[in-house]
Amino acid sequence: DQQVKQNSPSLSVQEGRISILNCDYTNSMFDYFLWYKKYPAEGPTFLISISSIKDKNEDGRFTVFLNKSAKHLSLHIVPSQPGDSAVYFCAASIQGAQKLVFGQGTRLTINP
Amino acid sequence: DGGITQSPKYLFRKEGQNVTLSCEQNLNHDAMYWYRQDPGQGLRLIYYSQIVNDFQKGDIAEGYSVSREKKESFPLTVTSAQKNPTAFYLCASNNRGPGETQYFGPGTRLLVL
Protein backbone atom coordinates (compact mmCIF):
# COMPACT_ATOMS: atom_id res chain seq x y z
CA ASP A 1 0.00 0.00 0.00
CA GLN A 2 1.16 3.50 -0.82
CA GLN A 3 1.50 5.29 2.51
CA VAL A 4 2.67 8.54 0.91
CA LYS A 5 0.96 9.72 -2.25
CA GLN A 6 1.61 12.51 -4.69
CA ASN A 7 -1.44 12.38 -6.91
CA SER A 8 -0.23 14.86 -9.51
CA PRO A 9 2.50 13.34 -11.69
CA SER A 10 3.19 16.70 -13.30
CA LEU A 11 2.59 20.41 -12.83
CA SER A 12 3.27 23.33 -15.14
CA VAL A 13 3.59 26.88 -13.77
CA GLN A 14 4.53 30.20 -15.29
CA GLU A 15 7.74 31.82 -14.14
CA GLY A 16 7.14 34.26 -11.28
CA ARG A 17 3.91 32.59 -10.17
CA ILE A 18 3.36 30.33 -7.17
CA SER A 19 3.96 26.57 -7.49
CA ILE A 20 1.99 24.37 -5.10
CA LEU A 21 2.91 20.70 -4.81
CA ASN A 22 0.70 18.40 -2.78
CA CYS A 23 1.26 15.23 -0.80
CA ASP A 24 -1.11 13.00 1.19
CA TYR A 25 -0.25 10.32 3.70
CA THR A 26 -2.20 7.56 5.38
CA ASN A 27 -0.07 6.55 8.37
CA SER A 28 -0.98 8.70 11.38
CA MET A 29 2.27 7.62 13.06
CA PHE A 30 4.31 9.75 10.65
CA ASP A 31 5.63 12.76 12.52
CA TYR A 32 8.40 14.15 10.33
CA PHE A 33 8.06 15.19 6.71
CA LEU A 34 10.58 16.25 4.08
CA TRP A 35 10.66 17.56 0.54
CA TYR A 36 13.43 16.65 -1.87
CA LYS A 37 14.19 18.03 -5.32
CA LYS A 38 15.66 15.82 -8.02
CA TYR A 39 17.18 16.59 -11.40
CA PRO A 40 17.48 13.80 -14.02
CA ALA A 41 20.35 11.36 -13.44
CA GLU A 42 21.24 13.00 -10.11
CA GLY A 43 20.54 12.19 -6.48
CA PRO A 44 17.76 14.03 -4.65
CA THR A 45 18.73 17.13 -2.71
CA PHE A 46 17.05 18.08 0.53
CA LEU A 47 14.83 21.17 0.37
CA ILE A 48 12.85 21.64 3.54
CA SER A 49 11.31 19.63 6.37
CA ILE A 50 8.63 19.97 8.99
CA SER A 51 7.90 18.26 12.28
CA SER A 52 4.35 17.34 13.19
CA ILE A 53 4.42 19.78 16.10
CA LYS A 54 4.37 22.61 13.55
CA ASP A 55 1.96 23.49 10.78
CA LYS A 56 4.28 25.69 8.74
CA ASN A 57 7.97 25.99 8.02
CA GLU A 58 9.51 28.60 5.76
CA ASP A 59 12.92 28.84 4.11
CA GLY A 60 13.35 31.60 1.58
CA ARG A 61 11.10 30.95 -1.40
CA PHE A 62 10.01 27.57 -0.02
CA THR A 63 7.24 27.04 2.52
CA VAL A 64 5.85 23.71 3.67
CA PHE A 65 2.39 23.49 5.21
CA LEU A 66 1.18 20.54 7.26
CA ASN A 67 -2.49 19.73 7.93
CA LYS A 68 -2.44 16.82 10.33
CA SER A 69 -6.19 16.38 10.50
CA ALA A 70 -6.33 15.99 6.72
CA LYS A 71 -3.03 14.07 6.59
CA HIS A 72 -1.90 16.48 3.91
CA LEU A 73 1.17 18.56 3.28
CA SER A 74 2.04 20.99 0.57
CA LEU A 75 5.13 22.78 -0.72
CA HIS A 76 4.77 26.35 -1.94
CA ILE A 77 7.45 27.94 -4.12
CA VAL A 78 7.16 31.69 -4.55
CA PRO A 79 8.17 33.10 -6.96
CA SER A 80 8.81 30.13 -9.25
CA GLN A 81 12.03 30.24 -11.25
CA PRO A 82 13.22 28.22 -14.27
CA GLY A 83 15.79 26.44 -12.09
CA ASP A 84 12.94 25.04 -10.02
CA SER A 85 12.03 22.71 -12.90
CA ALA A 86 12.68 19.25 -11.45
CA VAL A 87 10.93 16.28 -9.86
CA TYR A 88 9.84 16.90 -6.28
CA PHE A 89 9.43 14.06 -3.79
CA CYS A 90 7.75 14.27 -0.44
CA ALA A 91 8.85 11.81 2.22
CA ALA A 92 7.67 10.88 5.69
CA SER A 93 9.12 9.12 8.67
CA ILE A 94 8.43 8.14 12.24
CA GLN A 95 11.15 9.86 14.25
CA GLY A 96 13.60 7.36 15.56
CA ALA A 97 12.65 4.80 12.93
CA GLN A 98 15.24 6.11 10.45
CA LYS A 99 13.30 4.85 7.43
CA LEU A 100 11.85 7.33 4.97
CA VAL A 101 8.75 6.55 2.90
CA PHE A 102 8.65 8.44 -0.39
CA GLY A 103 5.82 9.56 -2.62
CA GLN A 104 5.90 8.91 -6.36
CA GLY A 105 7.12 12.39 -7.21
CA THR A 106 5.70 15.38 -9.12
CA ARG A 107 7.48 16.78 -12.16
CA LEU A 108 7.39 20.58 -11.97
CA THR A 109 7.98 22.57 -15.14
CA ILE A 110 8.42 26.33 -14.93
CA ASN A 111 7.56 28.04 -18.19
CA PRO A 112 9.12 31.40 -19.15
CA ASP B 1 34.83 18.55 0.94
CA GLY B 2 32.42 16.02 2.40
CA GLY B 3 29.89 14.04 0.45
CA ILE B 4 28.64 10.74 -0.86
CA THR B 5 30.18 9.14 -3.92
CA GLN B 6 28.69 6.34 -5.97
CA SER B 7 30.46 4.42 -8.69
CA PRO B 8 30.17 3.65 -11.46
CA LYS B 9 27.70 6.16 -12.92
CA TYR B 10 26.50 3.54 -15.43
CA LEU B 11 26.75 -0.22 -15.07
CA PHE B 12 25.82 -2.99 -17.46
CA ARG B 13 24.88 -6.45 -16.28
CA LYS B 14 24.68 -9.62 -18.31
CA GLU B 15 22.07 -12.26 -17.59
CA GLY B 16 23.03 -14.42 -14.62
CA GLN B 17 25.75 -12.05 -13.46
CA ASN B 18 26.18 -10.47 -10.04
CA VAL B 19 27.25 -6.83 -9.97
CA THR B 20 28.32 -4.62 -7.08
CA LEU B 21 27.55 -0.93 -6.75
CA SER B 22 29.86 1.17 -4.63
CA CYS B 23 28.82 3.81 -2.08
CA GLU B 24 31.31 5.77 0.00
CA GLN B 25 30.70 8.67 2.37
CA ASN B 26 33.13 10.90 4.26
CA LEU B 27 30.47 12.67 6.31
CA ASN B 28 31.10 10.47 9.35
CA HIS B 29 27.46 9.38 9.22
CA ASP B 30 26.44 6.30 11.16
CA ALA B 31 23.53 5.23 8.98
CA MET B 32 23.54 4.38 5.27
CA TYR B 33 20.75 3.40 2.89
CA TRP B 34 20.16 1.97 -0.58
CA TYR B 35 17.13 2.98 -2.63
CA ARG B 36 15.89 2.03 -6.05
CA GLN B 37 14.03 4.44 -8.35
CA ASP B 38 11.95 3.25 -11.29
CA PRO B 39 10.26 5.56 -13.81
CA GLY B 40 7.10 7.15 -12.41
CA GLN B 41 7.73 5.73 -8.98
CA GLY B 42 9.16 7.05 -5.77
CA LEU B 43 12.28 5.79 -4.09
CA ARG B 44 11.93 2.35 -2.56
CA LEU B 45 14.18 1.20 0.28
CA ILE B 46 16.30 -1.88 -0.44
CA TYR B 47 18.56 -2.16 2.61
CA TYR B 48 19.78 0.09 5.38
CA SER B 49 22.47 -0.01 8.03
CA GLN B 50 22.51 1.98 11.24
CA ILE B 51 25.92 0.84 12.42
CA VAL B 52 28.96 -1.05 11.20
CA ASN B 53 28.48 -4.81 10.82
CA ASP B 54 24.70 -4.50 11.07
CA PHE B 55 22.04 -4.01 8.39
CA GLN B 56 18.32 -4.55 7.89
CA LYS B 57 16.13 -5.38 4.92
CA GLY B 58 14.02 -2.64 3.48
CA ASP B 59 10.84 -3.03 1.47
CA ILE B 60 12.33 -4.69 -1.63
CA ALA B 61 15.41 -6.61 -0.45
CA GLU B 62 14.88 -9.76 -2.51
CA GLY B 63 17.66 -10.31 -5.02
CA TYR B 64 20.03 -7.88 -3.30
CA SER B 65 22.77 -8.20 -0.68
CA VAL B 66 24.85 -5.68 1.27
CA SER B 67 27.77 -5.50 3.67
CA ARG B 68 28.88 -2.84 6.15
CA GLU B 69 32.45 -3.64 7.14
CA LYS B 70 33.50 0.00 7.39
CA LYS B 71 31.59 3.06 8.55
CA GLU B 72 32.23 4.92 5.31
CA SER B 73 31.33 2.14 2.87
CA PHE B 74 28.05 0.33 2.09
CA PRO B 75 28.31 -1.67 -1.17
CA LEU B 76 25.20 -3.17 -2.77
CA THR B 77 25.33 -6.40 -4.78
CA VAL B 78 22.60 -7.01 -7.33
CA THR B 79 22.44 -10.77 -7.65
CA SER B 80 21.21 -12.90 -10.53
CA ALA B 81 18.11 -13.59 -8.42
CA GLN B 82 16.95 -10.00 -9.02
CA LYS B 83 14.78 -10.50 -12.10
CA ASN B 84 14.21 -6.86 -12.94
CA PRO B 85 17.41 -5.03 -12.00
CA THR B 86 17.23 -2.20 -14.51
CA ALA B 87 16.78 0.95 -12.40
CA PHE B 88 18.47 3.99 -10.93
CA TYR B 89 20.13 3.13 -7.61
CA LEU B 90 20.64 5.76 -4.95
CA CYS B 91 22.72 5.62 -1.80
CA ALA B 92 22.06 7.91 1.16
CA SER B 93 23.44 8.51 4.63
CA ASN B 94 22.65 10.39 7.81
CA ASN B 95 23.40 10.50 11.50
CA ARG B 96 21.21 8.38 13.73
CA GLY B 97 18.53 10.17 15.68
CA PRO B 98 15.14 11.78 15.20
CA GLY B 99 14.79 14.21 12.36
CA GLU B 100 18.21 13.61 10.86
CA THR B 101 18.02 14.44 7.16
CA GLN B 102 19.22 11.85 4.67
CA TYR B 103 21.72 13.06 2.10
CA PHE B 104 21.98 11.32 -1.26
CA GLY B 105 24.76 10.38 -3.65
CA PRO B 106 24.59 11.01 -7.42
CA GLY B 107 23.24 7.55 -8.24
CA THR B 108 24.18 4.59 -10.46
CA ARG B 109 22.09 3.55 -13.44
CA LEU B 110 22.09 -0.21 -13.93
CA LEU B 111 21.17 -1.63 -17.33
CA VAL B 112 20.77 -5.26 -18.30
CA LEU B 113 22.28 -6.43 -21.60
CSV table of C-alpha atoms in Angstrom, one decimal:
chain,number,residue,atom,x,y,z
A,1,ASP,CA,0.0,0.0,0.0
A,2,GLN,CA,1.2,3.5,-0.8
A,3,GLN,CA,1.5,5.3,2.5
A,4,VAL,CA,2.7,8.5,0.9
A,5,LYS,CA,1.0,9.7,-2.3
A,6,GLN,CA,1.6,12.5,-4.7
A,7,ASN,CA,-1.4,12.4,-6.9
A,8,SER,CA,-0.2,14.9,-9.5
A,9,PRO,CA,2.5,13.3,-11.7
A,10,SER,CA,3.2,16.7,-13.3
A,11,LEU,CA,2.6,20.4,-12.8
A,12,SER,CA,3.3,23.3,-15.1
A,13,VAL,CA,3.6,26.9,-13.8
A,14,GLN,CA,4.5,30.2,-15.3
A,15,GLU,CA,7.7,31.8,-14.1
A,16,GLY,CA,7.1,34.3,-11.3
A,17,ARG,CA,3.9,32.6,-10.2
A,18,ILE,CA,3.4,30.3,-7.2
A,19,SER,CA,4.0,26.6,-7.5
A,20,ILE,CA,2.0,24.4,-5.1
A,21,LEU,CA,2.9,20.7,-4.8
A,22,ASN,CA,0.7,18.4,-2.8
A,23,CYS,CA,1.3,15.2,-0.8
A,24,ASP,CA,-1.1,13.0,1.2
A,25,TYR,CA,-0.2,10.3,3.7
A,26,THR,CA,-2.2,7.6,5.4
A,27,ASN,CA,-0.1,6.5,8.4
A,28,SER,CA,-1.0,8.7,11.4
A,29,MET,CA,2.3,7.6,13.1
A,30,PHE,CA,4.3,9.7,10.7
A,31,ASP,CA,5.6,12.8,12.5
A,32,TYR,CA,8.4,14.1,10.3
A,33,PHE,CA,8.1,15.2,6.7
A,34,LEU,CA,10.6,16.3,4.1
A,35,TRP,CA,10.7,17.6,0.5
A,36,TYR,CA,13.4,16.6,-1.9
A,37,LYS,CA,14.2,18.0,-5.3
A,38,LYS,CA,15.7,15.8,-8.0
A,39,TYR,CA,17.2,16.6,-11.4
A,40,PRO,CA,17.5,13.8,-14.0
A,41,ALA,CA,20.4,11.4,-13.4
A,42,GLU,CA,21.2,13.0,-10.1
A,43,GLY,CA,20.5,12.2,-6.5
A,44,PRO,CA,17.8,14.0,-4.6
A,45,THR,CA,18.7,17.1,-2.7
A,46,PHE,CA,17.1,18.1,0.5
A,47,LEU,CA,14.8,21.2,0.4
A,48,ILE,CA,12.9,21.6,3.5
A,49,SER,CA,11.3,19.6,6.4
A,50,ILE,CA,8.6,20.0,9.0
A,51,SER,CA,7.9,18.3,12.3
A,52,SER,CA,4.3,17.3,13.2
A,53,ILE,CA,4.4,19.8,16.1
A,54,LYS,CA,4.4,22.6,13.5
A,55,ASP,CA,2.0,23.5,10.8
A,56,LYS,CA,4.3,25.7,8.7
A,57,ASN,CA,8.0,26.0,8.0
A,58,GLU,CA,9.5,28.6,5.8
A,59,ASP,CA,12.9,28.8,4.1
A,60,GLY,CA,13.4,31.6,1.6
A,61,ARG,CA,11.1,31.0,-1.4
A,62,PHE,CA,10.0,27.6,0.0
A,63,THR,CA,7.2,27.0,2.5
A,64,VAL,CA,5.9,23.7,3.7
A,65,PHE,CA,2.4,23.5,5.2
A,66,LEU,CA,1.2,20.5,7.3
A,67,ASN,CA,-2.5,19.7,7.9
A,68,LYS,CA,-2.4,16.8,10.3
A,69,SER,CA,-6.2,16.4,10.5
A,70,ALA,CA,-6.3,16.0,6.7
A,71,LYS,CA,-3.0,14.1,6.6
A,72,HIS,CA,-1.9,16.5,3.9
A,73,LEU,CA,1.2,18.6,3.3
A,74,SER,CA,2.0,21.0,0.6
A,75,LEU,CA,5.1,22.8,-0.7
A,76,HIS,CA,4.8,26.4,-1.9
A,77,ILE,CA,7.4,27.9,-4.1
A,78,VAL,CA,7.2,31.7,-4.6
A,79,PRO,CA,8.2,33.1,-7.0
A,80,SER,CA,8.8,30.1,-9.3
A,81,GLN,CA,12.0,30.2,-11.2
A,82,PRO,CA,13.2,28.2,-14.3
A,83,GLY,CA,15.8,26.4,-12.1
A,84,ASP,CA,12.9,25.0,-10.0
A,85,SER,CA,12.0,22.7,-12.9
A,86,ALA,CA,12.7,19.2,-11.5
A,87,VAL,CA,10.9,16.3,-9.9
A,88,TYR,CA,9.8,16.9,-6.3
A,89,PHE,CA,9.4,14.1,-3.8
A,90,CYS,CA,7.8,14.3,-0.4
A,91,ALA,CA,8.9,11.8,2.2
A,92,ALA,CA,7.7,10.9,5.7
A,93,SER,CA,9.1,9.1,8.7
A,94,ILE,CA,8.4,8.1,12.2
A,95,GLN,CA,11.2,9.9,14.3
A,96,GLY,CA,13.6,7.4,15.6
A,97,ALA,CA,12.7,4.8,12.9
A,98,GLN,CA,15.2,6.1,10.4
A,99,LYS,CA,13.3,4.8,7.4
A,100,LEU,CA,11.8,7.3,5.0
A,101,VAL,CA,8.8,6.5,2.9
A,102,PHE,CA,8.7,8.4,-0.4
A,103,GLY,CA,5.8,9.6,-2.6
A,104,GLN,CA,5.9,8.9,-6.4
A,105,GLY,CA,7.1,12.4,-7.2
A,106,THR,CA,5.7,15.4,-9.1
A,107,ARG,CA,7.5,16.8,-12.2
A,108,LEU,CA,7.4,20.6,-12.0
A,109,THR,CA,8.0,22.6,-15.1
A,110,ILE,CA,8.4,26.3,-14.9
A,111,ASN,CA,7.6,28.0,-18.2
A,112,PRO,CA,9.1,31.4,-19.2
B,1,ASP,CA,34.8,18.6,0.9
B,2,GLY,CA,32.4,16.0,2.4
B,3,GLY,CA,29.9,14.0,0.4
B,4,ILE,CA,28.6,10.7,-0.9
B,5,THR,CA,30.2,9.1,-3.9
B,6,GLN,CA,28.7,6.3,-6.0
B,7,SER,CA,30.5,4.4,-8.7
B,8,PRO,CA,30.2,3.6,-11.5
B,9,LYS,CA,27.7,6.2,-12.9
B,10,TYR,CA,26.5,3.5,-15.4
B,11,LEU,CA,26.7,-0.2,-15.1
B,12,PHE,CA,25.8,-3.0,-17.5
B,13,ARG,CA,24.9,-6.5,-16.3
B,14,LYS,CA,24.7,-9.6,-18.3
B,15,GLU,CA,22.1,-12.3,-17.6
B,16,GLY,CA,23.0,-14.4,-14.6
B,17,GLN,CA,25.8,-12.0,-13.5
B,18,ASN,CA,26.2,-10.5,-10.0
B,19,VAL,CA,27.2,-6.8,-10.0
B,20,THR,CA,28.3,-4.6,-7.1
B,21,LEU,CA,27.5,-0.9,-6.7
B,22,SER,CA,29.9,1.2,-4.6
B,23,CYS,CA,28.8,3.8,-2.1
B,24,GLU,CA,31.3,5.8,0.0
B,25,GLN,CA,30.7,8.7,2.4
B,26,ASN,CA,33.1,10.9,4.3
B,27,LEU,CA,30.5,12.7,6.3
B,28,ASN,CA,31.1,10.5,9.3
B,29,HIS,CA,27.5,9.4,9.2
B,30,ASP,CA,26.4,6.3,11.2
B,31,ALA,CA,23.5,5.2,9.0
B,32,MET,CA,23.5,4.4,5.3
B,33,TYR,CA,20.7,3.4,2.9
B,34,TRP,CA,20.2,2.0,-0.6
B,35,TYR,CA,17.1,3.0,-2.6
B,36,ARG,CA,15.9,2.0,-6.1
B,37,GLN,CA,14.0,4.4,-8.4
B,38,ASP,CA,11.9,3.3,-11.3
B,39,PRO,CA,10.3,5.6,-13.8
B,40,GLY,CA,7.1,7.2,-12.4
B,41,GLN,CA,7.7,5.7,-9.0
B,42,GLY,CA,9.2,7.1,-5.8
B,43,LEU,CA,12.3,5.8,-4.1
B,44,ARG,CA,11.9,2.3,-2.6
B,45,LEU,CA,14.2,1.2,0.3
B,46,ILE,CA,16.3,-1.9,-0.4
B,47,TYR,CA,18.6,-2.2,2.6
B,48,TYR,CA,19.8,0.1,5.4
B,49,SER,CA,22.5,0.0,8.0
B,50,GLN,CA,22.5,2.0,11.2
B,51,ILE,CA,25.9,0.8,12.4
B,52,VAL,CA,29.0,-1.1,11.2
B,53,ASN,CA,28.5,-4.8,10.8
B,54,ASP,CA,24.7,-4.5,11.1
B,55,PHE,CA,22.0,-4.0,8.4
B,56,GLN,CA,18.3,-4.6,7.9
B,57,LYS,CA,16.1,-5.4,4.9
B,58,GLY,CA,14.0,-2.6,3.5
B,59,ASP,CA,10.8,-3.0,1.5
B,60,ILE,CA,12.3,-4.7,-1.6
B,61,ALA,CA,15.4,-6.6,-0.4
B,62,GLU,CA,14.9,-9.8,-2.5
B,63,GLY,CA,17.7,-10.3,-5.0
B,64,TYR,CA,20.0,-7.9,-3.3
B,65,SER,CA,22.8,-8.2,-0.7
B,66,VAL,CA,24.9,-5.7,1.3
B,67,SER,CA,27.8,-5.5,3.7
B,68,ARG,CA,28.9,-2.8,6.1
B,69,GLU,CA,32.5,-3.6,7.1
B,70,LYS,CA,33.5,0.0,7.4
B,71,LYS,CA,31.6,3.1,8.6
B,72,GLU,CA,32.2,4.9,5.3
B,73,SER,CA,31.3,2.1,2.9
B,74,PHE,CA,28.0,0.3,2.1
B,75,PRO,CA,28.3,-1.7,-1.2
B,76,LEU,CA,25.2,-3.2,-2.8
B,77,THR,CA,25.3,-6.4,-4.8
B,78,VAL,CA,22.6,-7.0,-7.3
B,79,THR,CA,22.4,-10.8,-7.6
B,80,SER,CA,21.2,-12.9,-10.5
B,81,ALA,CA,18.1,-13.6,-8.4
B,82,GLN,CA,16.9,-10.0,-9.0
B,83,LYS,CA,14.8,-10.5,-12.1
B,84,ASN,CA,14.2,-6.9,-12.9
B,85,PRO,CA,17.4,-5.0,-12.0
B,86,THR,CA,17.2,-2.2,-14.5
B,87,ALA,CA,16.8,1.0,-12.4
B,88,PHE,CA,18.5,4.0,-10.9
B,89,TYR,CA,20.1,3.1,-7.6
B,90,LEU,CA,20.6,5.8,-4.9
B,91,CYS,CA,22.7,5.6,-1.8
B,92,ALA,CA,22.1,7.9,1.2
B,93,SER,CA,23.4,8.5,4.6
B,94,ASN,CA,22.7,10.4,7.8
B,95,ASN,CA,23.4,10.5,11.5
B,96,ARG,CA,21.2,8.4,13.7
B,97,GLY,CA,18.5,10.2,15.7
B,98,PRO,CA,15.1,11.8,15.2
B,99,GLY,CA,14.8,14.2,12.4
B,100,GLU,CA,18.2,13.6,10.9
B,101,THR,CA,18.0,14.4,7.2
B,102,GLN,CA,19.2,11.8,4.7
B,103,TYR,CA,21.7,13.1,2.1
B,104,PHE,CA,22.0,11.3,-1.3
B,105,GLY,CA,24.8,10.4,-3.6
B,106,PRO,CA,24.6,11.0,-7.4
B,107,GLY,CA,23.2,7.5,-8.2
B,108,THR,CA,24.2,4.6,-10.5
B,109,ARG,CA,22.1,3.6,-13.4
B,110,LEU,CA,22.1,-0.2,-13.9
B,111,LEU,CA,21.2,-1.6,-17.3
B,112,VAL,CA,20.8,-5.3,-18.3
B,113,LEU,CA,22.3,-6.4,-21.6
